[in-house]
Coordinates of C-alpha atoms in Angstrom, one line a residue:
M1 CA -13.6 -35.0 10.9
S2 CA -12.1 -31.5 10.9
L3 CA -11.2 -30.1 7.5
F4 CA -7.7 -29.6 8.9
D5 CA -7.4 -33.3 9.4
L6 CA -7.5 -33.8 5.6
R7 CA -4.2 -34.2 3.8
L8 CA -2.9 -31.3 1.6
Q9 CA -3.5 -33.3 -1.5
E10 CA -7.2 -33.9 -0.6
I11 CA -7.8 -30.2 0.1
H12 CA -6.0 -29.4 -3.1
K13 CA -8.2 -31.8 -5.1
R14 CA -11.4 -30.4 -3.5
L15 CA -10.5 -26.8 -4.2
N16 CA -9.7 -27.6 -7.8
D17 CA -13.0 -29.5 -8.4
R18 CA -14.9 -26.7 -6.6
S19 CA -16.3 -29.0 -3.9
L20 CA -14.5 -26.8 -1.4
S21 CA -13.8 -23.1 -1.3
V22 CA -11.1 -21.1 0.3
Q23 CA -13.9 -19.2 2.1
E24 CA -15.0 -22.4 3.7
L25 CA -11.5 -23.2 4.9
V26 CA -11.2 -19.7 6.4
D27 CA -14.7 -20.0 8.0
H28 CA -13.6 -23.4 9.4
S29 CA -10.5 -21.7 11.0
Y30 CA -12.4 -18.9 12.6
T31 CA -15.2 -21.2 13.8
R32 CA -12.6 -23.4 15.5
I33 CA -10.8 -20.4 17.0
A34 CA -14.2 -19.2 18.4
E35 CA -14.6 -22.6 20.0
V36 CA -11.2 -23.1 21.7
E37 CA -9.4 -19.8 21.8
P38 CA -10.9 -18.7 25.2
R39 CA -9.1 -21.7 26.7
V40 CA -5.9 -22.0 24.5
Q41 CA -5.3 -18.2 23.9
A42 CA -2.8 -18.9 21.1
F43 CA -3.5 -15.6 19.2
L44 CA -2.7 -12.0 19.9
K45 CA -4.3 -10.6 16.8
L46 CA -6.9 -11.9 14.3
D47 CA -7.3 -10.4 10.8
E48 CA -10.7 -11.7 10.0
E49 CA -11.5 -8.9 7.6
G50 CA -8.3 -9.2 5.7
A51 CA -8.4 -13.0 5.6
R52 CA -12.0 -13.1 4.2
A53 CA -11.1 -10.5 1.6
A54 CA -8.1 -12.6 0.5
A55 CA -10.3 -15.8 0.5
A56 CA -12.8 -14.1 -1.8
Q57 CA -10.0 -13.1 -4.2
L58 CA -8.6 -16.6 -4.2
D59 CA -12.0 -18.2 -4.9
E60 CA -12.5 -15.7 -7.7
L61 CA -9.1 -16.8 -9.1
L62 CA -10.2 -20.5 -8.9
V63 CA -13.2 -19.7 -11.1
K64 CA -11.3 -17.6 -13.6
D65 CA -8.1 -19.6 -13.9
N66 CA -8.4 -23.4 -14.5
S67 CA -4.6 -23.9 -14.1
D68 CA -3.5 -26.2 -11.3
K69 CA -2.7 -24.2 -8.1
G70 CA 0.0 -25.1 -5.7
L71 CA -0.7 -27.3 -2.7
L72 CA -0.5 -24.4 -0.2
F73 CA -3.2 -22.5 -2.1
G74 CA -6.1 -21.4 0.1
L75 CA -4.7 -22.8 3.3
P76 CA -5.1 -20.8 6.6
I77 CA -1.9 -20.1 8.3
G78 CA -0.9 -18.4 11.6
I79 CA 2.2 -16.2 11.8
K80 CA 4.4 -15.8 15.0
D81 CA 4.1 -12.2 16.1
N82 CA 7.8 -11.4 15.6
I83 CA 7.4 -11.9 11.8
V84 CA 6.3 -8.6 10.3
T85 CA 3.0 -8.5 8.3
E86 CA 1.8 -5.5 6.4
G87 CA -1.4 -4.1 7.8
I88 CA -1.4 -6.4 10.8
T89 CA 0.0 -5.3 14.1
T90 CA 3.3 -7.0 15.0
T91 CA 4.1 -6.6 18.7
C92 CA 6.6 -9.4 19.5
A93 CA 4.3 -9.9 22.5
S94 CA 5.8 -6.8 24.0
K95 CA 4.2 -3.6 25.4
F96 CA 7.0 -1.8 23.6
L97 CA 5.5 -2.6 20.2
A98 CA 1.9 -2.7 21.1
N99 CA 1.1 -0.1 18.5
Y100 CA 3.5 -1.1 15.7
D101 CA 1.9 -1.6 12.3
P102 CA 4.4 -2.7 9.7
I103 CA 4.3 -1.2 6.2
Y104 CA 5.8 -4.3 4.5
D105 CA 5.7 -8.1 4.7
A106 CA 8.6 -10.4 5.8
T107 CA 10.0 -12.4 2.9
V108 CA 8.4 -15.6 4.2
V109 CA 5.0 -13.9 4.4
R110 CA 5.4 -12.6 0.9
K111 CA 6.3 -16.0 -0.4
L112 CA 3.3 -17.6 1.3
K113 CA 1.0 -15.0 0.0
A114 CA 2.3 -15.7 -3.5
A115 CA 1.6 -19.4 -2.9
G116 CA -2.0 -18.5 -2.0
S117 CA -2.0 -19.1 1.7
V118 CA -4.3 -17.0 3.9
T119 CA -3.0 -15.3 7.1
I120 CA -5.5 -15.8 9.8
G121 CA -3.7 -13.8 12.5
K122 CA -0.6 -13.3 14.7
L123 CA 0.3 -15.8 17.3
N124 CA 1.4 -15.4 20.9
M125 CA 5.0 -15.8 22.0
D126 CA 7.5 -15.1 24.7
E127 CA 8.3 -11.4 24.6
F128 CA 10.9 -10.8 21.8
A129 CA 11.2 -14.6 21.6
M130 CA 12.9 -14.7 25.0
G131 CA 11.6 -17.6 27.0
G132 CA 10.7 -21.3 26.9
S133 CA 7.1 -21.4 28.2
N134 CA 5.1 -18.6 26.6
E135 CA 4.6 -17.2 30.1
N136 CA 6.7 -14.1 29.2
S137 CA 4.2 -12.6 26.8
A138 CA 3.3 -9.1 27.9
F139 CA -0.4 -9.8 27.1
H140 CA -1.4 -13.2 28.3
P141 CA 0.0 -16.8 28.5
T142 CA -0.9 -19.5 26.0
Y143 CA -2.1 -22.9 27.3
N144 CA -1.2 -26.4 26.2
P145 CA -4.1 -28.0 24.3
W146 CA -3.2 -31.4 25.7
N147 CA -3.5 -30.2 29.3
L148 CA -4.6 -26.6 29.9
E149 CA -2.7 -26.5 33.2
H150 CA 0.6 -26.9 31.4
V151 CA 2.7 -24.6 29.2
P152 CA 2.8 -25.1 25.4
G153 CA 6.6 -24.3 25.4
G154 CA 8.3 -21.3 23.9
S155 CA 9.0 -19.0 22.5
S156 CA 6.8 -20.2 19.6
G157 CA 4.2 -21.5 22.0
G158 CA 1.3 -19.8 20.3
S159 CA 2.2 -21.2 16.9
A160 CA 2.5 -24.8 18.3
A161 CA -0.7 -24.5 20.3
A162 CA -2.7 -23.2 17.4
V163 CA -1.7 -26.1 15.1
A164 CA -2.2 -28.7 17.9
A165 CA -5.7 -27.2 18.6
G166 CA -6.7 -27.2 14.9
E167 CA -7.1 -23.5 14.7
V168 CA -4.9 -23.1 11.6
Y169 CA -3.6 -25.6 9.1
F170 CA 0.0 -24.8 9.8
A171 CA 2.0 -21.9 11.4
L172 CA 5.4 -20.2 11.2
G173 CA 7.7 -19.8 14.2
S174 CA 11.2 -18.8 14.9
D175 CA 13.9 -20.8 16.5
T176 CA 16.9 -19.2 18.4
G177 CA 17.7 -21.9 20.9
G178 CA 14.9 -24.4 20.3
S179 CA 11.9 -22.1 20.1
I180 CA 10.2 -24.1 17.3
R181 CA 11.3 -27.6 18.3
Q182 CA 10.6 -27.5 22.1
P183 CA 7.0 -26.2 21.8
A184 CA 6.4 -28.7 18.9
A185 CA 7.5 -31.5 21.3
Y186 CA 5.3 -30.2 24.1
C187 CA 2.3 -29.9 21.9
G188 CA 2.7 -33.1 20.0
I189 CA 3.2 -31.7 16.5
V190 CA 6.1 -31.4 14.0
G191 CA 8.4 -28.4 14.2
M192 CA 11.5 -27.8 12.1
K193 CA 14.5 -25.5 12.4
P194 CA 16.1 -25.3 8.9
T195 CA 19.8 -24.9 8.3
Y196 CA 20.8 -21.4 9.3
G197 CA 20.5 -19.1 6.2
L198 CA 18.2 -21.5 4.3
V199 CA 15.1 -19.4 5.0
S200 CA 15.3 -15.6 4.9
R201 CA 15.2 -13.7 8.1
F202 CA 14.2 -10.4 6.4
G203 CA 11.2 -9.2 8.4
L204 CA 11.9 -11.3 11.5
V205 CA 12.4 -8.9 14.4
A206 CA 15.9 -9.8 15.6
F207 CA 16.7 -11.4 18.9
A208 CA 20.1 -13.0 18.2
S209 CA 20.9 -12.6 14.6
S210 CA 23.5 -15.4 14.3
L211 CA 21.1 -17.9 15.8
D212 CA 17.6 -16.9 14.7
Q213 CA 15.9 -19.0 12.1
I214 CA 12.3 -19.1 10.8
G215 CA 10.7 -22.5 10.3
P216 CA 7.4 -24.5 9.9
L217 CA 5.1 -26.0 12.6
T218 CA 2.8 -28.5 11.1
K219 CA 0.7 -31.6 11.9
N220 CA 3.0 -34.0 10.0
V221 CA 6.3 -34.2 8.2
E222 CA 4.9 -34.1 4.7
D223 CA 3.3 -30.7 5.5
A224 CA 6.6 -29.4 6.9
A225 CA 8.3 -30.4 3.6
Y226 CA 5.7 -28.5 1.5
L227 CA 6.0 -25.4 3.7
L228 CA 9.8 -25.4 3.8
Q229 CA 9.8 -25.7 0.0
A230 CA 7.7 -22.6 -0.2
I231 CA 9.8 -20.4 2.1
A232 CA 13.4 -21.6 1.5
G233 CA 15.7 -19.8 -0.9
H234 CA 18.2 -17.0 -1.2
D235 CA 17.0 -13.5 -0.4
G236 CA 19.1 -10.4 -1.3
M237 CA 17.4 -8.5 1.6
D238 CA 19.1 -10.9 4.1
S239 CA 22.9 -10.7 4.2
T240 CA 23.1 -14.1 5.9
S241 CA 20.9 -15.8 3.3
A242 CA 22.6 -18.9 1.8
K243 CA 23.2 -18.9 -2.0
V244 CA 22.4 -22.5 -2.6
D245 CA 20.2 -24.5 -4.8
I246 CA 17.0 -25.7 -3.1
P247 CA 16.3 -29.4 -3.6
D248 CA 12.8 -30.9 -3.9
Y249 CA 12.1 -31.7 -0.3
R250 CA 8.9 -33.5 -1.2
A251 CA 11.0 -36.0 -3.3
A252 CA 13.0 -36.8 -0.1
L253 CA 10.0 -38.4 1.5
T254 CA 10.8 -41.9 0.3
G255 CA 10.2 -43.8 3.5
D256 CA 13.5 -45.7 2.9
I257 CA 16.2 -45.3 5.5
R258 CA 17.9 -48.7 5.0
G259 CA 21.6 -48.5 5.7
L260 CA 21.6 -45.0 7.2
R261 CA 23.9 -44.5 10.1
V262 CA 22.3 -42.9 13.1
A263 CA 24.2 -41.4 16.0
I264 CA 22.8 -41.3 19.5
P265 CA 24.8 -38.9 21.7
K266 CA 25.3 -40.3 25.2
E267 CA 25.0 -36.7 26.5
Y268 CA 21.4 -36.5 25.2
M269 CA 20.4 -39.7 27.1
G270 CA 22.2 -39.1 30.4
N271 CA 21.4 -37.4 33.7
G272 CA 18.6 -34.9 33.7
I273 CA 16.5 -36.7 31.1
D274 CA 13.2 -38.0 32.5
P275 CA 13.3 -41.8 32.5
E276 CA 9.9 -42.1 30.8
V277 CA 11.0 -39.6 28.1
K278 CA 14.2 -41.7 27.6
E279 CA 12.0 -44.8 27.3
R280 CA 10.0 -43.2 24.4
I281 CA 13.2 -42.3 22.6
Q282 CA 14.5 -45.8 23.0
E283 CA 11.3 -47.1 21.5
A284 CA 11.8 -44.7 18.6
I285 CA 15.3 -46.0 18.1
R286 CA 13.9 -49.5 17.8
V287 CA 11.5 -48.3 15.1
L288 CA 14.4 -46.8 13.1
E289 CA 16.4 -50.0 13.5
S290 CA 13.5 -52.1 12.3
L291 CA 13.5 -49.9 9.1
G292 CA 17.1 -50.8 8.5
A293 CA 19.0 -47.9 10.1
V294 CA 22.2 -48.6 12.1
C295 CA 22.0 -46.9 15.4
E296 CA 25.2 -46.4 17.5
E297 CA 26.1 -44.3 20.6
V298 CA 28.5 -41.4 20.1
S299 CA 29.8 -38.5 22.2
L300 CA 29.3 -34.7 21.7
P301 CA 31.6 -33.8 24.6
H302 CA 31.1 -30.0 24.6
T303 CA 27.3 -30.3 25.0
Q304 CA 27.6 -29.6 28.7
Y305 CA 28.9 -26.0 27.9
A306 CA 26.2 -25.2 25.3
V307 CA 23.7 -23.6 27.6
A308 CA 26.3 -21.2 29.2
A309 CA 27.7 -20.3 25.8
Y310 CA 24.3 -19.8 24.3
Y311 CA 23.0 -17.4 26.9
L312 CA 26.1 -15.3 26.8
L313 CA 26.1 -15.1 23.0
A314 CA 22.3 -14.7 22.6
S315 CA 22.1 -12.1 25.3
S316 CA 25.0 -10.2 23.9
E317 CA 23.3 -10.0 20.5
A318 CA 20.0 -9.2 22.1
S319 CA 21.5 -6.2 23.9
S320 CA 22.8 -4.9 20.6
N321 CA 19.6 -5.7 18.6
L322 CA 17.2 -4.2 21.1
A323 CA 19.1 -1.0 21.4
R324 CA 17.0 0.3 18.6
F325 CA 13.9 0.3 20.9
D326 CA 14.6 3.6 22.5
G327 CA 11.4 5.5 22.5
V328 CA 12.5 7.8 19.6
R329 CA 11.6 6.2 16.3
Y330 CA 8.7 3.8 16.9
G331 CA 7.0 1.8 19.6
K332 CA 6.7 2.8 23.3
R333 CA 7.5 6.4 24.2
A334 CA 7.4 7.5 27.8
D335 CA 5.4 10.6 28.7
N336 CA 7.1 13.8 30.0
P337 CA 10.8 12.8 30.0
E338 CA 13.1 15.3 31.5
N339 CA 15.8 14.8 28.8
L340 CA 16.9 12.4 26.1
L341 CA 18.5 9.9 28.5
D342 CA 15.4 10.0 30.7
L343 CA 13.3 9.2 27.6
Y344 CA 15.5 6.2 26.9
H345 CA 15.4 5.0 30.5
K346 CA 11.6 5.4 31.0
S347 CA 10.6 4.1 27.6
R348 CA 12.7 0.9 28.0
S349 CA 11.7 0.5 31.7
E350 CA 8.0 0.7 30.9
G351 CA 8.2 -1.2 27.6
F352 CA 10.3 -4.2 28.3
G353 CA 9.3 -7.1 30.6
P354 CA 11.6 -8.7 33.2
E355 CA 13.0 -11.5 31.1
V356 CA 14.0 -9.1 28.3
K357 CA 15.6 -6.7 30.8
R358 CA 17.5 -9.7 32.4
R359 CA 19.0 -10.7 29.0
I360 CA 19.8 -7.1 28.0
M361 CA 21.7 -6.7 31.3
L362 CA 23.5 -10.0 30.9
G363 CA 24.5 -9.3 27.3
T364 CA 25.6 -5.7 28.0
Y365 CA 27.8 -7.0 30.9
A366 CA 29.3 -9.7 28.7
L367 CA 30.2 -7.2 26.0
S368 CA 31.6 -4.5 28.4
S369 CA 35.2 -3.5 28.6
G370 CA 37.2 -5.9 30.7
Y371 CA 34.7 -8.7 30.4
Y372 CA 34.5 -9.2 26.6
D373 CA 37.4 -11.6 26.4
A374 CA 36.4 -13.5 29.6
Y375 CA 32.8 -14.1 28.6
Y376 CA 31.8 -13.2 25.0
L377 CA 35.0 -14.3 23.3
K378 CA 35.2 -17.5 25.3
A379 CA 31.6 -18.3 24.5
Q380 CA 32.4 -17.9 20.8
K381 CA 35.3 -20.4 21.1
V382 CA 33.0 -22.9 22.8
R383 CA 30.6 -22.4 19.9
T384 CA 33.3 -23.4 17.5
L385 CA 34.1 -26.6 19.6
I386 CA 30.4 -27.5 19.6
K387 CA 30.3 -27.1 15.8
Q388 CA 33.4 -29.3 15.5
D389 CA 31.7 -32.0 17.7
F390 CA 28.9 -32.2 15.1
D391 CA 31.3 -32.1 12.2
Q392 CA 33.3 -35.1 13.6
V393 CA 30.2 -37.1 14.2
F394 CA 28.7 -36.3 10.7
A395 CA 32.0 -37.5 9.1
N396 CA 30.8 -41.1 10.0
Y397 CA 27.0 -40.7 10.5
D398 CA 24.1 -39.5 8.4
I399 CA 21.9 -38.2 11.3
V400 CA 21.9 -37.6 15.0
I401 CA 18.9 -38.3 17.2
G402 CA 17.8 -37.8 20.8
P403 CA 15.0 -36.2 22.9
T404 CA 13.8 -32.8 21.9
A405 CA 13.4 -31.8 25.6
P406 CA 14.5 -33.5 28.8
T407 CA 10.9 -33.6 30.1
T408 CA 7.3 -33.2 29.0
A409 CA 5.6 -29.8 29.3
F410 CA 5.7 -28.5 32.9
R411 CA 2.9 -26.8 34.7
I412 CA 2.2 -23.1 34.3
G413 CA 3.9 -21.1 37.0
E414 CA 6.1 -24.0 38.0
Q415 CA 9.4 -22.5 36.7
V416 CA 8.6 -18.9 35.9
D417 CA 10.4 -17.6 39.0
N418 CA 13.5 -19.8 38.4
P419 CA 15.1 -18.6 35.1
L420 CA 18.1 -20.9 35.5
T421 CA 15.8 -24.0 35.6
M422 CA 13.9 -22.6 32.7
Y423 CA 17.1 -22.1 30.6
L424 CA 18.1 -25.8 31.2
N425 CA 14.9 -27.0 29.4
D426 CA 16.7 -26.0 26.1
I427 CA 19.9 -28.0 26.8
L428 CA 19.1 -30.5 24.0
T429 CA 18.0 -27.9 21.3
I430 CA 20.6 -25.1 21.9
P431 CA 23.6 -27.0 20.4
V432 CA 21.9 -27.1 17.0
N433 CA 21.5 -23.3 16.9
L434 CA 25.1 -22.8 17.9
S435 CA 26.2 -25.1 15.1
G436 CA 23.7 -23.9 12.4
N437 CA 22.6 -27.5 11.6
P438 CA 19.0 -28.4 10.6
A439 CA 16.8 -30.3 13.1
I440 CA 13.2 -31.4 13.4
S441 CA 11.0 -32.5 16.3
V442 CA 8.4 -35.2 15.7
P443 CA 6.0 -36.8 18.1
C444 CA 7.2 -40.2 19.4
G445 CA 4.8 -41.1 22.3
M446 CA 3.1 -39.8 25.4
V447 CA 4.0 -39.7 29.1
N448 CA 1.1 -39.1 31.6
G449 CA -1.1 -37.7 28.8
L450 CA 1.6 -35.2 27.5
P451 CA 3.5 -35.6 24.2
V452 CA 7.2 -36.4 23.8
G453 CA 9.3 -35.2 20.9
L454 CA 12.0 -37.0 19.0
Q455 CA 14.7 -34.7 17.7
I456 CA 16.4 -35.5 14.4
I457 CA 19.5 -33.5 13.5
G458 CA 21.2 -33.4 10.1
K459 CA 24.3 -32.1 8.4
T460 CA 24.4 -28.5 7.3
L461 CA 22.2 -27.9 4.3
D462 CA 21.0 -31.6 4.4
D463 CA 17.5 -30.6 5.4
A464 CA 16.2 -33.2 3.0
M465 CA 17.8 -36.0 5.0
V466 CA 16.2 -34.7 8.2
L467 CA 12.8 -34.7 6.5
R468 CA 13.5 -38.2 5.0
V469 CA 14.2 -39.8 8.4
A470 CA 11.4 -38.0 10.2
H471 CA 8.9 -39.0 7.5
A472 CA 10.0 -42.7 7.6
F473 CA 9.6 -42.7 11.4
E474 CA 6.2 -41.0 11.2
Q475 CA 4.9 -43.4 8.5
N476 CA 5.7 -46.4 10.8
T477 CA 4.1 -45.0 13.9
E478 CA 0.7 -43.5 14.9
H479 CA 1.9 -40.7 17.2
H480 CA 1.3 -37.9 14.7
K481 CA -2.4 -38.8 14.3
K482 CA -3.3 -38.1 18.0
R483 CA -5.2 -35.0 18.7
P484 CA -5.9 -33.3 22.1
A485 CA -9.5 -33.6 23.3
L486 CA -10.3 -29.9 23.8

């Protein structure tokens, strides 16, 4: 058995009784990375020297201080490479930031360090989080541990693959249009997008600021609750951070969902959903019903407009956020420019990949004079309608469920030349980012040897209910216990 197959409580117990050291956990992580990383390629940067130094300090603390440490103490974690880490290069998987060494930690990284977690390295992603397959990384693709010919999903594909392959105990990702939940579904793990504003975005390199959200990728729901507990909370460094009390997410894992009202949008089970994926979701619905939940079909009528609205809004925000990458202050700087405008042009042309350029151009067009009202403003109005759809459903139901993705992971190279097809893979996850609601993906079965994800969506700030339903489902199935045979 891998050390990383042990439950958090067991590792915690062994660390406190000195039968296990933090150094052994870190050694285990790097040993596993050495075994599988040539095939999976989940990491962009390893910080072995820093991790071993941190492990030595934590082991010394265990000897000196007999007080009980938190459950995350000593656990190896991977960080998506758009979350800044002091002393560890943060590239966003882009040539533009290939030499960027941050001088501070993101708030979530600082919180995890305070909890005693050990950062193993930075994880691969689609460049600037723009993509759904991890094929848009400027450095190399990541491969799905369940089948190395298939994508791990994106943009947090490196984070999902590393957890699925047992390289780290858990990982952090970011979710702008499904970038935690979709790769979690493709890789057969748990991935959660918290309520917008619940987790600080300070230190997250912005893609679309009104949509981006950091969240956990873990092997099971219990671990997701522990990780969310550690990183949630108000942060004065983030102007969109919610000033709310953080409940005990661990206490929500009761396993009891009797009487809960579960909504199943007909739009999430209609055309475009693979029949075998739909079958796994229907099996999951029967599990929830057997536990006492009441499941009924509902409608979210504006779902059909979500993809169009999202790509206008996200691209518009990206064109604004990425204007800071100009070759002047940091990152890629073109050689021998003729003038300032030529510096901007050459630096951005050489530094950005094709998908990033595509979205900057789309966003700039949508925001331009004469098109703002027709595109950007109209997309904002559609966003409001999508939010109202969820509000109306949640007036009568506790939770909304459906597939996380319409299909299982597709083959590498299969869709990379067809961006419109690629965009449609996020049709089931995008509405949640537009509305700001919390959602989680949990494994609910397999199709042709590839995992299927069940998406559970909750009311705004009711992340505890999302975890409660996900945990109840998980405890009554065996899907989360399956591991890829690398």
